Short mmCIF file of C-alpha atoms in Angstrom, two decimals:
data_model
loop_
_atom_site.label_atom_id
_atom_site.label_comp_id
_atom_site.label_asym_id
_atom_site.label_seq_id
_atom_site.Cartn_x
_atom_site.Cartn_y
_atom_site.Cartn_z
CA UNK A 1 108.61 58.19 107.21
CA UNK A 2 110.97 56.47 109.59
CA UNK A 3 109.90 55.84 113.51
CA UNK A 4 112.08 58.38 114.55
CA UNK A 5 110.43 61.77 112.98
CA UNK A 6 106.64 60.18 113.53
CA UNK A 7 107.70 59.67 116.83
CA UNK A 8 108.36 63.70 117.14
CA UNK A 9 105.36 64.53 114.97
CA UNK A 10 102.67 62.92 117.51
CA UNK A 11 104.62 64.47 120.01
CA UNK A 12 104.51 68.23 118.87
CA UNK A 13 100.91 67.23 117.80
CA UNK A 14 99.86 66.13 121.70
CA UNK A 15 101.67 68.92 122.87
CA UNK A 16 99.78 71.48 120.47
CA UNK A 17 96.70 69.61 121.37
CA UNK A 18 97.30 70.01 125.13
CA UNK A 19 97.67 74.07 125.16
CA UNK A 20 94.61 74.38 122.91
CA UNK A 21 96.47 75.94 119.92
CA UNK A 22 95.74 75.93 116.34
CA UNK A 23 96.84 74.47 113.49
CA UNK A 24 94.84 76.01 111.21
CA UNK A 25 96.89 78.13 108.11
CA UNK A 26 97.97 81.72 108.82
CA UNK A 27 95.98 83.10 106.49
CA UNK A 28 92.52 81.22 108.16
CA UNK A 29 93.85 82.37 111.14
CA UNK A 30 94.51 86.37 110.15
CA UNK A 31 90.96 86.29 107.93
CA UNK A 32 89.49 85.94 112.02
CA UNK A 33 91.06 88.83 113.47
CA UNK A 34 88.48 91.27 115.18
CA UNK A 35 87.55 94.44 113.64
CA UNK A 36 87.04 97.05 115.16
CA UNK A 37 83.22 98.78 116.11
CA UNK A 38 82.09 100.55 113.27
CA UNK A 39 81.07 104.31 113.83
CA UNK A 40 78.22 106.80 112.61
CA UNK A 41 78.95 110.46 112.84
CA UNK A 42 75.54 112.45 113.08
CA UNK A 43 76.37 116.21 112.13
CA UNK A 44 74.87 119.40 113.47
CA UNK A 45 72.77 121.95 111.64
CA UNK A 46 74.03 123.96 108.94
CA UNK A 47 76.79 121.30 108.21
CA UNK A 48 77.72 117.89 106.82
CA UNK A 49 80.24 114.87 107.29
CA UNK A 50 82.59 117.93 106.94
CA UNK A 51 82.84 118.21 110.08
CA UNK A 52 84.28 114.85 111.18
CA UNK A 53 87.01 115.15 107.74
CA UNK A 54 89.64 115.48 110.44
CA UNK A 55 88.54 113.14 113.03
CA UNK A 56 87.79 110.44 110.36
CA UNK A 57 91.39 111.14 109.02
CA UNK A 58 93.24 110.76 112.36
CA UNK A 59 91.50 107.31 113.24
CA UNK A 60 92.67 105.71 109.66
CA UNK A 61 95.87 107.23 110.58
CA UNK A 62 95.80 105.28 114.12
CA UNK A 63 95.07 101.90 111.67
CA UNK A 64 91.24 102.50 112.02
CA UNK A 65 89.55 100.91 108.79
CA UNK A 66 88.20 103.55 106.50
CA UNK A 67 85.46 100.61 104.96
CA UNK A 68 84.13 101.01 109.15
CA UNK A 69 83.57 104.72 109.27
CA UNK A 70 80.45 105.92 107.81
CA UNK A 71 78.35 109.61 108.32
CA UNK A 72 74.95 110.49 108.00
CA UNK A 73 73.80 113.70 106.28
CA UNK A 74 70.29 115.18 106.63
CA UNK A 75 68.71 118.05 105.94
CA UNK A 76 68.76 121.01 108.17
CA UNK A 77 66.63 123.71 106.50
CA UNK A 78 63.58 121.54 107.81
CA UNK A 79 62.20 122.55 111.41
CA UNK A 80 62.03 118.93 112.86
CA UNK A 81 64.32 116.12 112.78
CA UNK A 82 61.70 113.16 112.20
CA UNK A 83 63.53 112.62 109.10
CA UNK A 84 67.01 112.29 110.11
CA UNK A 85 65.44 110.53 113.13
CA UNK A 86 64.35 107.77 110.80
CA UNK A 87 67.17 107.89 108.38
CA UNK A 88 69.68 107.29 111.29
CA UNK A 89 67.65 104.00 111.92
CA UNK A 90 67.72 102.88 108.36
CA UNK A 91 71.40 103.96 108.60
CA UNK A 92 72.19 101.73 111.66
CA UNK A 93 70.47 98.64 110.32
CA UNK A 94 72.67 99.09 106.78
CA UNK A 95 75.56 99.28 108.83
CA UNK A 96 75.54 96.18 111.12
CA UNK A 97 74.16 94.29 107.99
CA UNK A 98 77.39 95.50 105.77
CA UNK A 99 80.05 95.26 108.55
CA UNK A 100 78.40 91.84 109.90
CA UNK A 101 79.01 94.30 113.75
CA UNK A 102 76.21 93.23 116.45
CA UNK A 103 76.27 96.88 117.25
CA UNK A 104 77.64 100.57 116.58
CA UNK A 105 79.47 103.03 117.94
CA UNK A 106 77.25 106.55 117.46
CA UNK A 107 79.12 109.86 117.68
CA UNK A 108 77.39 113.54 116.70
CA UNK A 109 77.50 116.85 117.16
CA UNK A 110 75.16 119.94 118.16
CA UNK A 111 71.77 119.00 116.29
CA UNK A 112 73.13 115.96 115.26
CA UNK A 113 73.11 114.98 119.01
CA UNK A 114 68.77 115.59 119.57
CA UNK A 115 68.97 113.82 116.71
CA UNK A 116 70.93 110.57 117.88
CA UNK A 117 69.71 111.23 121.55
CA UNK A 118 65.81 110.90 120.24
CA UNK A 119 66.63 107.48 118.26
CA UNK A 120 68.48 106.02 120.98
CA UNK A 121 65.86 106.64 123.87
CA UNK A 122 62.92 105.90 120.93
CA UNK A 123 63.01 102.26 122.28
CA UNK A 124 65.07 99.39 123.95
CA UNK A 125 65.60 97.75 120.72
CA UNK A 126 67.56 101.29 119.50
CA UNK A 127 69.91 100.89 121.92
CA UNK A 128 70.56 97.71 122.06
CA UNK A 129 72.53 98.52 118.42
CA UNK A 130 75.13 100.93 120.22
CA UNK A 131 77.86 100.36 121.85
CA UNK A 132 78.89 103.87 123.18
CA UNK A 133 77.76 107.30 121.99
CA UNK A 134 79.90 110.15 121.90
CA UNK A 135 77.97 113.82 122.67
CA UNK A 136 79.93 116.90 120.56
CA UNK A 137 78.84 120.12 122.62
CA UNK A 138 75.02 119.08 122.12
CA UNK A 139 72.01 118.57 124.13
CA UNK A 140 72.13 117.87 127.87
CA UNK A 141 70.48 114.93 129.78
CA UNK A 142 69.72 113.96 133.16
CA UNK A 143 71.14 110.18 132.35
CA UNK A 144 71.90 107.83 129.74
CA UNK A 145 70.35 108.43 126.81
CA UNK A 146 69.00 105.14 126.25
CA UNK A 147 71.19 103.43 129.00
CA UNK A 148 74.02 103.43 126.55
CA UNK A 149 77.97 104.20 127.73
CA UNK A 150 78.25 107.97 126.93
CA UNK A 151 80.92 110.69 126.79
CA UNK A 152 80.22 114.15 126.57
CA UNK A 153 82.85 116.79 124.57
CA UNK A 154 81.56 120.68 125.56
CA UNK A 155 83.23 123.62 124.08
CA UNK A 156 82.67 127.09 125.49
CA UNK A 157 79.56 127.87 127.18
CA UNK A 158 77.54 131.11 125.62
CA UNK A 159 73.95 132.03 125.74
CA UNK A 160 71.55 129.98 125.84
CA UNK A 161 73.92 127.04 127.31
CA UNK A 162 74.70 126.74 130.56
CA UNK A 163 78.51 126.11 131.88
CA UNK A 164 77.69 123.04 133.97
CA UNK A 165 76.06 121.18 130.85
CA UNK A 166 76.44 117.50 131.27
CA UNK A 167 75.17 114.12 130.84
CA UNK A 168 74.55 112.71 133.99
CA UNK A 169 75.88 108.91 134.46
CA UNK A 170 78.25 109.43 131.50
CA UNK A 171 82.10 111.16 131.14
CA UNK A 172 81.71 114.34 130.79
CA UNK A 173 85.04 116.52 129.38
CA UNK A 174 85.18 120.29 128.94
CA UNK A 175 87.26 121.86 126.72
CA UNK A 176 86.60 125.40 127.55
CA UNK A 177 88.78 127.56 125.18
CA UNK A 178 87.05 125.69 122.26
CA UNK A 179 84.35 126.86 119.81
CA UNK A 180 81.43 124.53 118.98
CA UNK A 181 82.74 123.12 116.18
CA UNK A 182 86.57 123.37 116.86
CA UNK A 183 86.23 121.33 119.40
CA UNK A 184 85.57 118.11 117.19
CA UNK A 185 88.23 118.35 115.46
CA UNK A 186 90.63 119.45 118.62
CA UNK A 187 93.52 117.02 119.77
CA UNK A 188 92.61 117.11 123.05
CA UNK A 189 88.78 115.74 122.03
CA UNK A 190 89.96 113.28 119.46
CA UNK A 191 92.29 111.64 121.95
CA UNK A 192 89.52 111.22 124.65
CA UNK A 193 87.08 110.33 122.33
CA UNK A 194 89.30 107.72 121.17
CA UNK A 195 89.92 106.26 124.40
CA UNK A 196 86.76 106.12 124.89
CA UNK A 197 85.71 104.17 122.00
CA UNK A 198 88.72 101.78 121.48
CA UNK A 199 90.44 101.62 125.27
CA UNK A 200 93.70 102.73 124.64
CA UNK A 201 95.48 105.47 123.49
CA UNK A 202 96.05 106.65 120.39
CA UNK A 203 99.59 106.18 118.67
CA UNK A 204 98.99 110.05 117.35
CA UNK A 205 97.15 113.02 117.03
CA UNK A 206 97.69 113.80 113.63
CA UNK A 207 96.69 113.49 109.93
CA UNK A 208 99.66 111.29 109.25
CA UNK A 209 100.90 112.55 105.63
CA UNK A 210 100.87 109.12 102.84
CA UNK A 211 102.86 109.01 99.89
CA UNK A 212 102.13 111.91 97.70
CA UNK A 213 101.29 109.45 94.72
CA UNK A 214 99.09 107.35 96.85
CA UNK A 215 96.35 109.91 98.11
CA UNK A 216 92.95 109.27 97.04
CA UNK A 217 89.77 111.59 97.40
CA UNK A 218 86.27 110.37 97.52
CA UNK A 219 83.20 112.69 98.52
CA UNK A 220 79.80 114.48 97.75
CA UNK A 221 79.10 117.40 95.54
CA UNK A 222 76.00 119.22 97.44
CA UNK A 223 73.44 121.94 98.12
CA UNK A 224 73.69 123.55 101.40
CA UNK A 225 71.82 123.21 103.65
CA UNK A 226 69.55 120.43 102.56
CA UNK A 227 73.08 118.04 101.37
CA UNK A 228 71.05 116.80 98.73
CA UNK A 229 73.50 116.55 95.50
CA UNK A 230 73.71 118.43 92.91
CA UNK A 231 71.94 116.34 90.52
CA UNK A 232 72.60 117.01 87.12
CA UNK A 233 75.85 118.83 87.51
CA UNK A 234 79.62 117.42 86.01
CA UNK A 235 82.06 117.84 88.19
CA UNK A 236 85.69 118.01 86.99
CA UNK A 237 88.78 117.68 88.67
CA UNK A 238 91.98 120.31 87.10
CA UNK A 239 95.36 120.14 88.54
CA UNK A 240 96.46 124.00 89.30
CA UNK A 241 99.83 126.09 89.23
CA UNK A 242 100.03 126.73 92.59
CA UNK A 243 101.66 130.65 92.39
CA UNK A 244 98.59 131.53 90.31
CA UNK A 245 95.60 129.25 90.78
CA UNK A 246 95.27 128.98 86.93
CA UNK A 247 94.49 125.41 85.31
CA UNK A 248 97.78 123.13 83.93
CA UNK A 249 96.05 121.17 81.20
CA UNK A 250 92.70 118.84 80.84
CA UNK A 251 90.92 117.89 83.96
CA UNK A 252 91.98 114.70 84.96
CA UNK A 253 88.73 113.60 86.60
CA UNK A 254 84.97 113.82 85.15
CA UNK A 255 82.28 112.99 86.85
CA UNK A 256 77.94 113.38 86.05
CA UNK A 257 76.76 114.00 89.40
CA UNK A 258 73.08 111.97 90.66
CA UNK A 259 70.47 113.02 93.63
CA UNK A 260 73.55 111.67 95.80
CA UNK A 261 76.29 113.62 94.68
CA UNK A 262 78.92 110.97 95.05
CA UNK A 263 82.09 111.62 93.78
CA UNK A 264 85.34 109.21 93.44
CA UNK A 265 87.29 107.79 94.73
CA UNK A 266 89.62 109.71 92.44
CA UNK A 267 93.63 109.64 92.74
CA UNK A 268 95.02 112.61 93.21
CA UNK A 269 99.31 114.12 94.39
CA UNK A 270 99.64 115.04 97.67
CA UNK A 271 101.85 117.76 96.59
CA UNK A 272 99.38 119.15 93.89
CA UNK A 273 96.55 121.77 94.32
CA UNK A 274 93.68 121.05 92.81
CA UNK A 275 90.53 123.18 91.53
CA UNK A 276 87.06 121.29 91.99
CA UNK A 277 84.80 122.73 89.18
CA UNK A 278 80.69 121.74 88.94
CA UNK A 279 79.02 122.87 85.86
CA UNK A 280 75.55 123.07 86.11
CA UNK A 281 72.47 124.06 83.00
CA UNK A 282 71.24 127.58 83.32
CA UNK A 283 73.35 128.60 86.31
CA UNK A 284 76.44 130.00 87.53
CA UNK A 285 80.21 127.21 87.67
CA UNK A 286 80.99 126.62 91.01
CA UNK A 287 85.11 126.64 91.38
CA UNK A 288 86.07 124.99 94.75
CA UNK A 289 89.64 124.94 95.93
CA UNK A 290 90.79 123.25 98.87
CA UNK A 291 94.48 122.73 100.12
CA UNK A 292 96.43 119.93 98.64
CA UNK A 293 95.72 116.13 100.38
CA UNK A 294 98.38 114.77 102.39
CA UNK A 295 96.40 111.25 102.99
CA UNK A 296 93.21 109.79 102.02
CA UNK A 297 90.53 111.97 102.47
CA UNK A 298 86.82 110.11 101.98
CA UNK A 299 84.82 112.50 103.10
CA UNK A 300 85.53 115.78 101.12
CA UNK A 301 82.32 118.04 100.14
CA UNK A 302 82.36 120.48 97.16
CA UNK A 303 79.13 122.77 98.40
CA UNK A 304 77.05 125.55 96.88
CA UNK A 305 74.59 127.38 98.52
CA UNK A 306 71.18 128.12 96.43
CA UNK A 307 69.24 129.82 98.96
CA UNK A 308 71.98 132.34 99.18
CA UNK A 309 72.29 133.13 95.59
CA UNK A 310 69.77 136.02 95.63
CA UNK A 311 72.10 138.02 98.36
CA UNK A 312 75.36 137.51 96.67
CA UNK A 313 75.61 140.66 94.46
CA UNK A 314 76.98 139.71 90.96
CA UNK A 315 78.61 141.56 88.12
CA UNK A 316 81.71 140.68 84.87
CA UNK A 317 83.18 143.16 87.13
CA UNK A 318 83.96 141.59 90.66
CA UNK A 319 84.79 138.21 91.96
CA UNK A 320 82.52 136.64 95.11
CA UNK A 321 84.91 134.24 97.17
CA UNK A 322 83.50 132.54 100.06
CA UNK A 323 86.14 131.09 102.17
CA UNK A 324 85.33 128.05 105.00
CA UNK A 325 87.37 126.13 107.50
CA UNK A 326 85.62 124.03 110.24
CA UNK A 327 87.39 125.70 112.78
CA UNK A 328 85.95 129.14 114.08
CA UNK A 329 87.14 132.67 113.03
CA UNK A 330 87.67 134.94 115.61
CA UNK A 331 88.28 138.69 115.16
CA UNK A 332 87.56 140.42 118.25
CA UNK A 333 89.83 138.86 121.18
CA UNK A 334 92.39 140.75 123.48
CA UNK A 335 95.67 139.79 123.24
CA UNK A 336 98.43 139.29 121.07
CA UNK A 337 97.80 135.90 118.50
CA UNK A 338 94.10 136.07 119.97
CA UNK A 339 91.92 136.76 116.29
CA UNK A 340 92.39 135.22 113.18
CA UNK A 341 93.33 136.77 109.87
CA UNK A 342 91.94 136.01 106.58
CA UNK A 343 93.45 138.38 103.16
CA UNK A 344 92.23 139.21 100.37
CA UNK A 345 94.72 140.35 98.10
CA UNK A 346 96.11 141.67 101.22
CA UNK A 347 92.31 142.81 102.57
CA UNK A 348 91.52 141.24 106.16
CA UNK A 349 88.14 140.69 105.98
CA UNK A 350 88.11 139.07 109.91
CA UNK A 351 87.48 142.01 112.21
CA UNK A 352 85.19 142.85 115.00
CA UNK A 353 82.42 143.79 113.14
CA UNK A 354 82.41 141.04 110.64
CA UNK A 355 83.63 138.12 112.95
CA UNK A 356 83.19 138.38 117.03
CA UNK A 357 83.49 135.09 118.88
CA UNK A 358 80.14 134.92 119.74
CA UNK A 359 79.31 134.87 115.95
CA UNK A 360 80.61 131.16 115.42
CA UNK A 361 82.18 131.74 112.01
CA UNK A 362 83.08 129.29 109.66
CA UNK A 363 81.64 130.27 106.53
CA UNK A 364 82.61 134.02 105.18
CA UNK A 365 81.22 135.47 101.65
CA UNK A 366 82.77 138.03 100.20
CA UNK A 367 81.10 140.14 97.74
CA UNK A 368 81.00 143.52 96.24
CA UNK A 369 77.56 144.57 98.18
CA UNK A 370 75.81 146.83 95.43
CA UNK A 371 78.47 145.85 92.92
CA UNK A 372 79.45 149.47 94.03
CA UNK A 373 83.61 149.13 93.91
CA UNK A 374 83.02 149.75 97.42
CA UNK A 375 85.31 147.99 100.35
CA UNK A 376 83.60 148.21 103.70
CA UNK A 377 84.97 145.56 106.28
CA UNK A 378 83.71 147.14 109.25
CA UNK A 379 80.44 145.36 109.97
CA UNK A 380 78.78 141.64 108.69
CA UNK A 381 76.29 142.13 105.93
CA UNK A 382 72.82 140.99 106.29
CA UNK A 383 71.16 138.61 105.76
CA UNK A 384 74.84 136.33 106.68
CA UNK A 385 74.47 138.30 110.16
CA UNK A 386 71.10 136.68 110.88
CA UNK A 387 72.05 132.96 109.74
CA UNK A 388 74.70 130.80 112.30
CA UNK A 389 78.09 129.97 111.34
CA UNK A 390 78.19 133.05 108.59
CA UNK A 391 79.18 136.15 108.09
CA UNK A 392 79.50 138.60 105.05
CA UNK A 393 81.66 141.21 104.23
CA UNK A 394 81.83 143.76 101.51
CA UNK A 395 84.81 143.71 99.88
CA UNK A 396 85.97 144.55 95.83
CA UNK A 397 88.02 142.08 94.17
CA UNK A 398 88.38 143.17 90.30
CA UNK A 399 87.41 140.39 88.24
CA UNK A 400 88.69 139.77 84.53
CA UNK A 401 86.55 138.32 81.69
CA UNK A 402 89.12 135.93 80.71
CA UNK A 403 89.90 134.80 84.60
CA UNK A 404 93.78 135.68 83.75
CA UNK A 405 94.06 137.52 87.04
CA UNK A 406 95.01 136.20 90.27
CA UNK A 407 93.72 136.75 93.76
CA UNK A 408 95.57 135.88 96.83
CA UNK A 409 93.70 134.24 99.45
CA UNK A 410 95.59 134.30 103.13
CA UNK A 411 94.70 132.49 106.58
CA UNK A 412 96.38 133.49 109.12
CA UNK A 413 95.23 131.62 112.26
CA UNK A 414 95.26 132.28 115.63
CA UNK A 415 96.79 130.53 118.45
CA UNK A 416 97.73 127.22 119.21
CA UNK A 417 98.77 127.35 115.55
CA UNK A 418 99.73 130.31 114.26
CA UNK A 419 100.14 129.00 110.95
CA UNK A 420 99.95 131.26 107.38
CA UNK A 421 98.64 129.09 104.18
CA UNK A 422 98.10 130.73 100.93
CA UNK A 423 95.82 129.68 97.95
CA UNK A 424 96.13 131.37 94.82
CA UNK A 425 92.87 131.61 92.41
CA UNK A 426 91.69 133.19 89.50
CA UNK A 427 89.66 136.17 89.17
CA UNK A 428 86.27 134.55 87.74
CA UNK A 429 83.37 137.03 86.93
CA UNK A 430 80.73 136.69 89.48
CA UNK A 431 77.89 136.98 87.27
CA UNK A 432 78.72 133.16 85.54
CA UNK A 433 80.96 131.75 88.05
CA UNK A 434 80.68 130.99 92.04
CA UNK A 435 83.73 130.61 94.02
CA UNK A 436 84.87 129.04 97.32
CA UNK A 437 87.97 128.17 99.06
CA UNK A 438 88.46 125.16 102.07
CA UNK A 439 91.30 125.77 104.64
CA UNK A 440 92.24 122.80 106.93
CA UNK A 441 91.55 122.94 110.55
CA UNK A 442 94.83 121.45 111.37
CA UNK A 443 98.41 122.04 110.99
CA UNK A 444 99.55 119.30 108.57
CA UNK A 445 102.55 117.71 107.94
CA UNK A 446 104.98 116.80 105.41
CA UNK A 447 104.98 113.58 104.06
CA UNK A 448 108.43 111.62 105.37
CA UNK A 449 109.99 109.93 102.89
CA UNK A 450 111.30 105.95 104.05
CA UNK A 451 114.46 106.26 105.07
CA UNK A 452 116.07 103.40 102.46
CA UNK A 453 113.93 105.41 99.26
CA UNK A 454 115.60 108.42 100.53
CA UNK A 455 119.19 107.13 100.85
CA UNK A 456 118.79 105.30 97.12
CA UNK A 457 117.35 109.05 96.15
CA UNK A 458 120.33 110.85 97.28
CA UNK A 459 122.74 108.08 95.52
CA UNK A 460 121.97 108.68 92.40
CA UNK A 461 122.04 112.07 92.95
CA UNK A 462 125.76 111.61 93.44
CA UNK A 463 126.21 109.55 90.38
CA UNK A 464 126.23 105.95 92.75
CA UNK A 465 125.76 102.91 90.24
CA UNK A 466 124.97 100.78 93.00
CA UNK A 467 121.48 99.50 92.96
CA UNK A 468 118.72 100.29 95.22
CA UNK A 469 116.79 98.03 96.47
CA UNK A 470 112.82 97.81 96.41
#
C-alpha cells in the first residue's frame, strides 16, 4: 500500500473515530434495529382474538411485526375471571421471555378490560411489565390502573353505563355513534390507539390487500364460549366456486385438531373463497365460510357453539345458517342507510324485532323453529334473546340431501359503508351438518398490482416480445 492511500485511510479512520460512528458491517448494524413493543389483546365475554382480526391486520399493514402481536383467549362461560387473571400473567411472562421486550403493551376490551385492569393493579411488579394499556369501552376507574399510561376507547353509552365513563389520569376518546364492539375495529379508534402506542401516525387505515398468491391463514378451530379447541376434530380446507358455494376438487389443507385448536399457517389465493369444514365423531360437520383473504390473516377462528345445539331445531329438510361479523347489526334506526340488511335467499332476517340497537348483534342463527316450514322474522327467538351479542330468527331454507342446492347469503350494511357482499353456500341438511358464515367488518380493497408487473402483463397481451423484467 503506497504512503499516499494509508495516508487517507488513517484519515477517514480519525475522522470516523471523532463523530462516534461505526464501522461495524451493515448487516451487524440492521440485526440492532429496535423492535417495536409487543402487544396482548385481552377480549371481552362471549368472544375471542376475533375481535382484534382487523386491528391486528391494519398494524402489520403499517410494518408492525406479526411475530410481536399475540391474544389471549379465556373462557367466558365461567362467573369469575381468576383464571384469565392468572393466565394473562403466565401470558406476559412468555411474552417478554420470547420477544427478549422489558415490557408490554396491554390492550382489551369489555370483560377483557376487569380482566387486565385486576392483573395490572394485583401488584407493583404487574405493572412494571406494561408499557401502556389501551381500555376498549370497558370498566371505569378513578386513576391509573396500576399507574400505567392509559387510553380509554368508549362506544355508545346504554344502560347500565354511564355517558361520562372515563379513566381518570389517562386519554380518554369517545366515539359515540359506535357499538361496543365496532368500535375496536373503527378507523377512528385504530388510529388513536395507534398513536398512542407507537407516537406517530399511522401511514393507513386499512387492511392493505398482498399479492393474491402470497396470503397465508393461521388460526384456532374452537368451542364457544369456553375457546377451548375442538379436540379431536379434522379440519379441512376446500377451495369453492364462488356463484354456488359448492366444492372445486380435494381439500387442499388437512389438519387433526388438539385441546388448542391451532390451525396453519396454511397458504391460501386472495381471490379464492374458501369453505372451512371440521369433522367431528358422533356429531354434526361444521361448514364455515368466510370472505376471501386479501392479506395475512393470523388470527382467523372457525367456531361452533355446543351449548346451543339443543335450541337449534334440526331436520334432512332445512338448512341452519348462522351468520357473524364483529361489527353490530342494527335493524331498528330512523333514517335512510340507518339498519343493516342481511338475505336469505332474498329473506331479511335484520328487523326490529330480531335486531334493535340495544340488542348488540353480532351473532344471528337462523333456523326453522319447530322444523315447521314456517318463516317468522318478526321477533328474536328465545333462548338467543336472553344471551348478549345474539339473536335468532325463524326462517325456512329448503335443504337437499345431496347439498346440490344453493343459498344466497346477502349483507347489506349500513352507513359509513354501505357496502353489499354476497356468499354463496350449499344447502346442507341440518340434522348432520352445522353451518356458519363470517362477513368482514371493513370495506376491503383490491389488491394493486406493481405498476412494472402490470405494464409487462399488458405487453404480452399485445403480442410484445420484449422481455420483462423481474
Amino acid at each position: 500500500m503506497n504512503f499516499a492511500i494509508r495516508r487517507g485511510l488513517a484519515v477517514l479512520l480519525g475522522l470516523i473515530a471523532m463523530l462516534g460512528l461505526s464501522v461495524l458491517p451493515a448487516a451487524a448494524s440492521a440485526a440492532k434495529k429496535p423492535q417495536p413493543v409487543p402487544m396482548i389483546f385481552v377480549h371481552g365475554n362471549s368472544g375471542s382474538a376475533q375481535q382484534f382480526e382487523t386491528n391486528a391486520m391494519r398494524f402489520v399493514s403499517n410494518g408492525f411485526p406479526q411475530n410481536r402481536i399475540f391474544t389471549l383467549e379465556y373462557d367466558t362461560s365461567l362467573a369469575t375471571n381468576d383464571h384469565a387473571i392468572e393466565a394473562l400473567g403466565r401470558l406476559v411472562d412468555t411474552v417478554r421471555s420470547k420477544t427478549d421486550a422489558p415490557k408490554v403493551n396491554l390492550l382489551a376490551h369489555s370483560r377483557g378490560t376487569l380482566v387486565s385492569q385486576s392483573w395490572l393493579t394485583d401488584s407493583a411488579e404487574n405493572a412494571a411489565k406494561v408499557n401502556k394499556y389501551v381500555n376498549f369501552d370497558g370498566a371505569w376507574a378513578s386513576s391509573l390502573p396500576g399507574g400505567v399510561p392509559t387510553m380509554a376507547v368508549w362506544a355508545e353509552a346504554r344502560e347500565p353505563f354511564p355517558a361520562d365513563r372515563e379513566i381518570v389520569g389517562g386519554v380518554n376518546r369517545n366515539f359515540p355513534e359506535k357499538s361496543h364492539t365496532e368500535v375496536v375495529n373503527s378507523r377512528g379508534a385504530f388510529r388513536a390507539v395507534y398513536e398512542f402506542l407507537l407516537g406517530k401516525k399511522p401511514k393507513t387505515l386499512n387492511v392493505v390487500p398482498e399479492a393474491p398468491n402470497k396470503v397465508t391463514v393461521k388460526g384456532r378451530a374452537l368451542n364457544f364460549p369456553a375457546n377451548t379447541g375442538i379436540d379431536g376434530g379434522t379440519l379441512r380446507v376446500f377451495p369453492l366456486n364462488a356463484k354456488t358455494g359448492q366444492r372445486k376438487g380435494r381439500a387442499i389443507y388437512v389438519k387433526k385438531l388438539d385441546q388448542t385448536g391451532n390451525f396453519g399457517p396454511l397458504k391460501v389465493n386472495g381471490r379464492t373463497r374458501y369453505e372451512f369444514a371440521v369433522t367431528r365423531p358422533g356429531t354434526t360437520t361444521l361448514h364455515n365460510y368466510p370472505e376471501p383473504f386479501e392479506r395475512d390473516n393470523h388470527l382467523y377462528r372457525v367456531l361452533i357453539a355446543p351449548a346451543l345445539a339443543p335450541f337449534l331445531d334440526a331436520s334432512p329438510a332445512h338448512t341452519n345458517v348462522s351468520v357473524t361479523r364483529m361489527f353490530e347489526f342494527r335493524g331498528d334506526q330512523p333514517g335512510a342507510g340507518a339498519n343493516d340488511r342481511l338475505l336469505l335467499n332474498g329473506r331479511n332476517v335484520i328487523t326490529p324485532g330480531t335486531s334493535p340497537r340495544v340488542r348488540r348483534t353480532l351473532a344471528v342463527f337462523n333456523i326453522d323453529r319447530g322444523s315447521d316450514g314456517v318463516t317468522d322474522t318478526s321477533t328474536s327467538l328465545s333462548p338467543f334473546n336472553l344471551l348478549s351479542f345474539l339473536t335468532g330468527v325463524d326462517i325456512f331454507l329448503p335443504a337437499a340431501a345431496d347439498h346440490g342446492g344453493t343459498i344466497k347469503v346477502t349483507e347489506k350494511a349500513r352507513r359509513p359503508f354501505g357496502h353489499t357482499r354476497v356468499t354463496n353456500i350449499p344447502n346442507w341438511p341440518s340434522s348432520d351438518h352445522s353451518v356458519s358464515v363470517y362477513f368482514k367488518n371493513y370495506p376491503d380493497l383490491k389488491y394493486k398490482q406493481p405498476k412494472k408487473k402490470k405494464q409487462c402483463r399488458n405487453a404480452k397481451k399485445r403480442g410484445a416480445k420484449k422481455k420483462c423484467a423481474r
